[in-house]
mmCIF file of C-alpha atoms in Angstrom:
data_model
loop_
_atom_site.group_PDB
_atom_site.id
_atom_site.type_symbol
_atom_site.label_atom_id
_atom_site.label_comp_id
_atom_site.label_asym_id
_atom_site.label_seq_id
_atom_site.Cartn_x
_atom_site.Cartn_y
_atom_site.Cartn_z
ATOM 1 C CA MET A 1 43.311 152.010 139.655
ATOM 2 C CA GLY A 2 42.748 155.448 138.885
ATOM 3 C CA LYS A 3 40.535 157.027 136.133
ATOM 4 C CA ILE A 4 42.553 157.298 133.184
ATOM 5 C CA ASN A 5 43.005 161.113 131.739
ATOM 6 C CA ILE A 6 42.012 161.085 128.064
ATOM 7 C CA THR A 7 44.393 164.076 127.420
ATOM 8 C CA ASN A 8 47.368 162.273 129.182
ATOM 9 C CA LEU A 9 46.390 159.124 126.944
ATOM 10 C CA THR A 10 46.367 161.072 123.958
ATOM 11 C CA ILE A 11 49.768 162.739 124.491
ATOM 12 C CA LEU A 12 51.169 159.169 125.179
ATOM 13 C CA LEU A 13 49.739 157.918 121.821
ATOM 14 C CA LEU A 14 50.904 160.899 120.079
ATOM 15 C CA PHE A 15 54.750 160.156 121.277
ATOM 16 C CA GLN A 16 53.943 156.392 120.382
ATOM 17 C CA VAL A 17 53.011 157.190 116.900
ATOM 18 C CA VAL A 18 56.112 159.644 116.612
ATOM 19 C CA LEU A 19 58.652 157.064 117.720
ATOM 20 C CA PHE A 20 57.124 154.324 115.563
ATOM 21 C CA PHE A 21 56.368 156.133 112.414
ATOM 22 C CA SER A 22 59.295 158.828 112.010
ATOM 23 C CA CYS A 23 61.339 157.637 109.570
ATOM 24 C CA ARG A 24 63.660 160.692 109.357
ATOM 25 C CA SER A 25 67.185 160.605 111.079
ATOM 26 C CA ALA A 26 69.433 163.864 111.569
ATOM 27 C CA PRO A 27 72.694 162.660 109.412
ATOM 28 C CA ASN A 28 74.230 165.680 110.940
ATOM 29 C CA GLY A 29 73.231 167.305 114.202
ATOM 30 C CA PHE A 30 69.993 166.980 115.618
ATOM 31 C CA GLU A 31 66.254 167.368 114.747
ATOM 32 C CA VAL A 32 63.489 168.287 117.007
ATOM 33 C CA LYS A 33 59.995 167.046 115.994
ATOM 34 C CA LEU A 34 57.479 170.105 115.644
ATOM 35 C CA LEU A 35 54.390 168.856 117.445
ATOM 36 C CA PRO A 36 51.003 170.479 117.644
ATOM 37 C CA GLU A 37 51.016 173.651 119.740
ATOM 38 C CA ASP A 38 49.060 172.517 122.864
ATOM 39 C CA VAL A 39 51.594 169.585 123.379
ATOM 40 C CA HIS A 40 54.257 170.695 125.317
ATOM 41 C CA SER A 41 56.487 168.205 124.974
ATOM 42 C CA SER A 42 58.906 167.017 121.811
ATOM 43 C CA VAL A 43 61.112 164.439 120.981
ATOM 44 C CA ALA A 44 65.103 164.923 119.478
ATOM 45 C CA TYR A 45 66.712 162.600 117.340
ATOM 46 C CA GLY A 46 70.377 162.535 116.033
ATOM 47 C CA THR A 47 74.078 161.573 116.796
ATOM 48 C CA LEU A 48 76.203 162.539 119.871
ATOM 49 C CA LEU A 49 79.900 161.959 119.489
ATOM 50 C CA ILE A 50 82.107 161.151 122.502
ATOM 51 C CA ASP A 51 85.380 161.972 120.560
ATOM 52 C CA SER A 52 87.413 162.262 123.649
ATOM 53 C CA LYS A 53 90.022 159.487 124.826
ATOM 54 C CA VAL A 54 88.599 158.676 128.068
ATOM 55 C CA ASN A 55 85.063 157.961 129.160
ATOM 56 C CA GLN A 56 82.767 160.778 129.796
ATOM 57 C CA THR A 57 79.690 161.015 132.651
ATOM 58 C CA LEU A 58 76.854 162.897 130.841
ATOM 59 C CA ILE A 59 75.266 164.888 134.255
ATOM 60 C CA GLY A 60 72.749 166.421 132.227
ATOM 61 C CA VAL A 61 71.216 167.978 128.904
ATOM 62 C CA LYS A 62 69.728 171.297 128.019
ATOM 63 C CA CYS A 63 67.758 172.368 124.880
ATOM 64 C CA ASP A 64 66.791 175.875 124.214
ATOM 65 C CA GLY A 65 62.995 176.218 124.612
ATOM 66 C CA PHE A 66 62.463 173.712 126.814
ATOM 67 C CA GLU A 67 62.803 173.312 130.628
ATOM 68 C CA ARG A 68 64.138 169.888 131.022
ATOM 69 C CA VAL A 69 65.766 167.069 128.859
ATOM 70 C CA GLU A 70 65.520 163.450 129.613
ATOM 71 C CA TRP A 71 67.254 160.286 127.702
ATOM 72 C CA HIS A 72 65.144 157.773 127.082
ATOM 73 C CA GLU A 73 65.360 154.142 125.451
ATOM 74 C CA SER A 74 62.191 152.287 123.679
ATOM 75 C CA LYS A 75 62.242 148.524 124.669
ATOM 76 C CA ILE A 76 59.366 145.942 124.001
ATOM 77 C CA ASP A 77 58.556 144.717 127.562
ATOM 78 C CA GLU A 78 57.583 141.237 128.107
ATOM 79 C CA ASN A 79 54.069 141.820 127.046
ATOM 80 C CA GLN A 80 55.549 142.708 123.613
ATOM 81 C CA ILE A 81 54.480 146.319 124.211
ATOM 82 C CA MET A 82 56.892 149.022 123.311
ATOM 83 C CA ARG A 83 57.532 151.291 126.256
ATOM 84 C CA MET A 84 59.816 154.373 126.912
ATOM 85 C CA ILE A 85 62.199 154.156 129.900
ATOM 86 C CA GLN A 86 64.150 156.762 131.342
ATOM 87 C CA ILE A 87 68.016 156.465 131.714
ATOM 88 C CA PRO A 88 68.500 158.625 134.793
ATOM 89 C CA TYR A 89 71.693 161.085 134.974
ATOM 90 C CA PRO A 90 74.465 160.172 135.767
ATOM 91 C CA ILE A 91 74.901 158.274 132.416
ATOM 92 C CA HIS A 92 78.698 156.767 131.620
ATOM 93 C CA LEU A 93 79.529 157.004 128.038
ATOM 94 C CA VAL A 94 82.437 155.223 126.514
ATOM 95 C CA ALA A 95 85.204 156.925 124.874
ATOM 96 C CA ASP A 96 85.321 157.767 121.033
ATOM 97 C CA ARG A 97 81.986 156.131 120.319
ATOM 98 C CA LYS A 98 78.808 157.484 118.651
ATOM 99 C CA TYR A 99 75.697 157.465 120.238
ATOM 100 C CA SER A 100 72.395 157.653 118.042
ATOM 101 C CA PHE A 101 69.362 159.150 119.019
ATOM 102 C CA GLN A 102 66.515 157.474 116.805
ATOM 103 C CA PRO A 103 62.881 156.278 116.260
ATOM 104 C CA GLY A 104 62.212 153.221 118.285
ATOM 105 C CA GLY A 105 65.377 153.434 120.149
ATOM 106 C CA SER A 106 67.511 155.717 122.317
ATOM 107 C CA HIS A 107 66.154 159.521 121.896
ATOM 108 C CA LEU A 108 65.983 162.657 124.024
ATOM 109 C CA MET A 109 62.340 163.715 125.496
ATOM 110 C CA LEU A 110 61.746 167.460 125.798
ATOM 111 C CA PHE A 111 59.596 168.872 128.246
ATOM 112 C CA GLY A 112 58.111 171.891 129.399
ATOM 113 C CA ARG A 113 58.144 173.764 125.987
ATOM 114 C CA THR A 114 58.735 177.678 126.873
ATOM 115 C CA ARG A 115 58.093 179.231 123.490
ATOM 116 C CA LYS A 116 56.516 178.667 120.222
ATOM 117 C CA LEU A 117 58.849 176.760 117.985
ATOM 118 C CA ILE A 118 59.121 177.301 114.214
ATOM 119 C CA GLU A 119 59.511 174.682 111.558
ATOM 120 C CA GLY A 120 63.242 175.070 110.047
ATOM 121 C CA GLU A 121 64.593 177.028 113.212
ATOM 122 C CA ASN A 122 67.923 175.789 115.016
ATOM 123 C CA LEU A 123 67.604 174.866 118.782
ATOM 124 C CA ARG A 124 70.870 174.400 120.551
ATOM 125 C CA ILE A 125 71.344 171.607 122.510
ATOM 126 C CA THR A 126 74.162 171.380 125.317
ATOM 127 C CA PHE A 127 75.462 168.075 126.965
ATOM 128 C CA SER A 128 76.815 168.715 130.361
ATOM 129 C CA PHE A 129 79.839 166.419 131.806
ATOM 130 C CA SER A 130 81.035 165.775 135.197
ATOM 131 C CA ASP A 131 84.499 166.927 134.551
ATOM 132 C CA LEU A 132 82.605 170.491 133.684
ATOM 133 C CA SER A 133 82.971 170.171 129.828
ATOM 134 C CA LYS A 134 80.451 170.918 127.751
ATOM 135 C CA LYS A 135 79.290 169.756 124.020
ATOM 136 C CA GLU A 136 77.006 171.780 121.893
ATOM 137 C CA SER A 137 74.946 170.776 118.977
ATOM 138 C CA TYR A 138 71.849 172.173 117.222
ATOM 139 C CA ALA A 139 68.963 170.677 116.457
ATOM 140 C CA ARG A 140 66.586 171.910 113.280
ATOM 141 C CA VAL A 141 62.971 171.525 113.923
ATOM 142 C CA VAL A 142 61.094 169.406 111.679
ATOM 143 C CA LYS A 143 57.598 168.263 111.014
#
């Protein structure tokens, strides 16, 4: 077993705290959590509505201010430990359905922050689908 990097362990713990104890969920649009400046990742919560009459295939998500966005789910494993599991693209989404991203469930992980975030600003989130359509939403940066 390799050495545990205390910085990585601290970041992982910080994400777990955000996921477990964040009780705010965006009623309209999304929210991106404002984390300490030295943490280059964050999490987004909100609702994605697939309002088409046909199923969609999500092939990617982008968020202003970040290099990469991944869809994750939090699940309790066989040892009763909460784990984040990445759901790889492409992701098949059912027509006329709402997908909720919330603490302790599905959420968007944002990696590689490219600039300083300011509380209250809005970041564009773009969902790209296999039929080349896109759906945009905005996420307010919150503490």
